């Protein structure tokens, strides 16, 4: 099993727009081989730096299935409108990928 996460620092005041982008997108993840589940996670507010932390969390059957997603037309379509929304970010998303330690 493989877990892929992107962490987003969303500028204070843009949280509702950020959530709307994810809720209203035309996702085709379920069509991809090996896709198991997706969650959008809302984390803590960092008042000092002016952002709310979010993470996208996907579970895949394998790392190879995840890589196939990143090279697919479905991936390109899902990311086609990145940068055209009203959402303000502090920096670029931070990717983190994890392989599950079986038996632990």
Short mmCIF file of C-alpha atoms in Angstrom, two decimals:
data_model
loop_
_atom_site.label_atom_id
_atom_site.label_comp_id
_atom_site.label_asym_id
_atom_site.label_seq_id
_atom_site.Cartn_x
_atom_site.Cartn_y
_atom_site.Cartn_z
CA UNK A 1 0.00 0.00 0.00
CA UNK A 2 1.18 3.55 -0.75
CA UNK A 3 -0.04 6.83 0.76
CA UNK A 4 0.47 10.10 -1.12
CA UNK A 5 -0.05 13.43 0.60
CA UNK A 6 0.29 17.05 -0.47
CA UNK A 7 0.42 19.71 2.23
CA UNK A 8 -0.98 23.16 1.36
CA UNK A 9 -0.55 26.40 3.30
CA UNK A 10 -3.73 28.28 2.44
CA UNK A 11 -3.75 31.99 3.24
CA UNK A 12 -6.19 33.01 5.96
CA UNK A 13 -9.47 33.97 4.30
CA UNK A 14 -9.04 31.59 1.34
CA UNK A 15 -10.07 28.41 3.17
CA UNK A 16 -13.66 28.27 1.86
CA UNK A 17 -12.49 28.83 -1.73
CA UNK A 18 -9.84 26.13 -1.32
CA UNK A 19 -12.37 23.63 0.01
CA UNK A 20 -14.80 24.52 -2.79
CA UNK A 21 -12.15 23.77 -5.43
CA UNK A 22 -11.75 20.25 -4.03
CA UNK A 23 -15.47 19.65 -3.45
CA UNK A 24 -16.47 20.79 -6.94
CA UNK A 25 -13.67 19.30 -9.03
CA UNK A 26 -14.34 16.61 -11.56
CA UNK A 27 -12.23 13.85 -10.04
CA UNK A 28 -11.51 10.68 -11.94
CA UNK A 29 -9.41 9.05 -9.23
CA UNK A 30 -11.91 6.22 -8.83
CA UNK A 31 -11.28 5.23 -12.45
CA UNK A 32 -7.58 4.63 -11.80
CA UNK A 33 -6.16 1.17 -11.18
CA UNK A 34 -5.09 0.78 -7.57
CA UNK A 35 -6.89 3.84 -6.18
CA UNK A 36 -8.36 3.09 -2.75
CA UNK A 37 -9.49 6.32 -1.06
CA UNK A 38 -9.13 10.10 -0.86
CA UNK A 39 -9.49 12.55 2.01
CA UNK A 40 -9.01 16.30 2.22
CA UNK A 41 -7.72 17.14 5.68
CA UNK A 42 -7.98 20.52 7.41
CA UNK A 43 -5.18 21.09 9.87
CA UNK A 44 -4.26 23.77 12.35
CA UNK A 45 -4.40 27.52 11.81
CA UNK A 46 -1.07 29.30 12.04
CA UNK A 47 -2.14 32.78 13.08
CA UNK A 48 1.42 34.12 13.27
CA UNK A 49 2.12 33.26 9.60
CA UNK A 50 -1.46 33.75 8.34
CA UNK A 51 -2.41 30.36 6.96
CA UNK A 52 -4.41 27.19 7.54
CA UNK A 53 -2.69 23.89 6.82
CA UNK A 54 -4.52 21.41 4.56
CA UNK A 55 -3.44 18.03 3.21
CA UNK A 56 -4.75 15.90 0.38
CA UNK A 57 -4.44 12.23 1.33
CA UNK A 58 -4.76 9.40 -1.18
CA UNK A 59 -4.32 5.69 -0.60
CA UNK A 60 -3.12 3.48 -3.45
CA UNK A 61 -2.61 -0.26 -3.75
CA UNK A 62 1.03 0.34 -4.73
CA UNK A 63 3.61 3.00 -5.49
CA UNK A 64 3.47 1.93 -9.14
CA UNK A 65 -0.28 2.66 -9.24
CA UNK A 66 0.35 6.13 -7.84
CA UNK A 67 3.11 6.81 -10.40
CA UNK A 68 0.79 5.65 -13.20
CA UNK A 69 -1.80 8.21 -11.97
CA UNK A 70 0.78 11.03 -12.12
CA UNK A 71 1.55 10.14 -15.75
CA UNK A 72 -2.07 9.77 -16.85
CA UNK A 73 -4.39 12.02 -18.82
CA UNK A 74 -6.71 11.90 -15.77
CA UNK A 75 -3.94 13.54 -13.70
CA UNK A 76 -3.38 16.27 -16.31
CA UNK A 77 -7.12 16.94 -16.48
CA UNK A 78 -7.41 17.12 -12.68
CA UNK A 79 -4.62 19.70 -12.50
CA UNK A 80 -5.53 21.67 -15.63
CA UNK A 81 -6.96 24.69 -13.80
CA UNK A 82 -4.35 24.94 -11.05
CA UNK A 83 -3.49 28.58 -10.48
CA UNK A 84 -6.71 29.96 -11.96
CA UNK A 85 -8.75 30.00 -8.74
CA UNK A 86 -9.25 32.69 -6.10
CA UNK A 87 -7.28 30.64 -3.58
CA UNK A 88 -4.12 32.22 -2.20
CA UNK A 89 -1.32 29.90 -1.13
CA UNK A 90 1.82 30.50 0.89
CA UNK A 91 4.36 28.64 -1.22
CA UNK A 92 4.02 25.50 -3.29
CA UNK A 93 2.40 22.28 -2.06
CA UNK A 94 4.75 19.94 -0.23
CA UNK A 95 4.54 16.32 -1.38
CA UNK A 96 5.09 13.41 0.99
CA UNK A 97 4.84 9.76 -0.05
CA UNK A 98 4.83 6.73 2.24
CA UNK A 99 4.99 2.99 1.76
CA UNK A 100 3.12 1.05 4.40
CA UNK A 101 5.31 -1.15 6.60
CA UNK A 102 3.48 -4.45 6.38
CA UNK A 103 3.05 -6.33 9.65
CA UNK A 104 3.84 -3.33 11.87
#
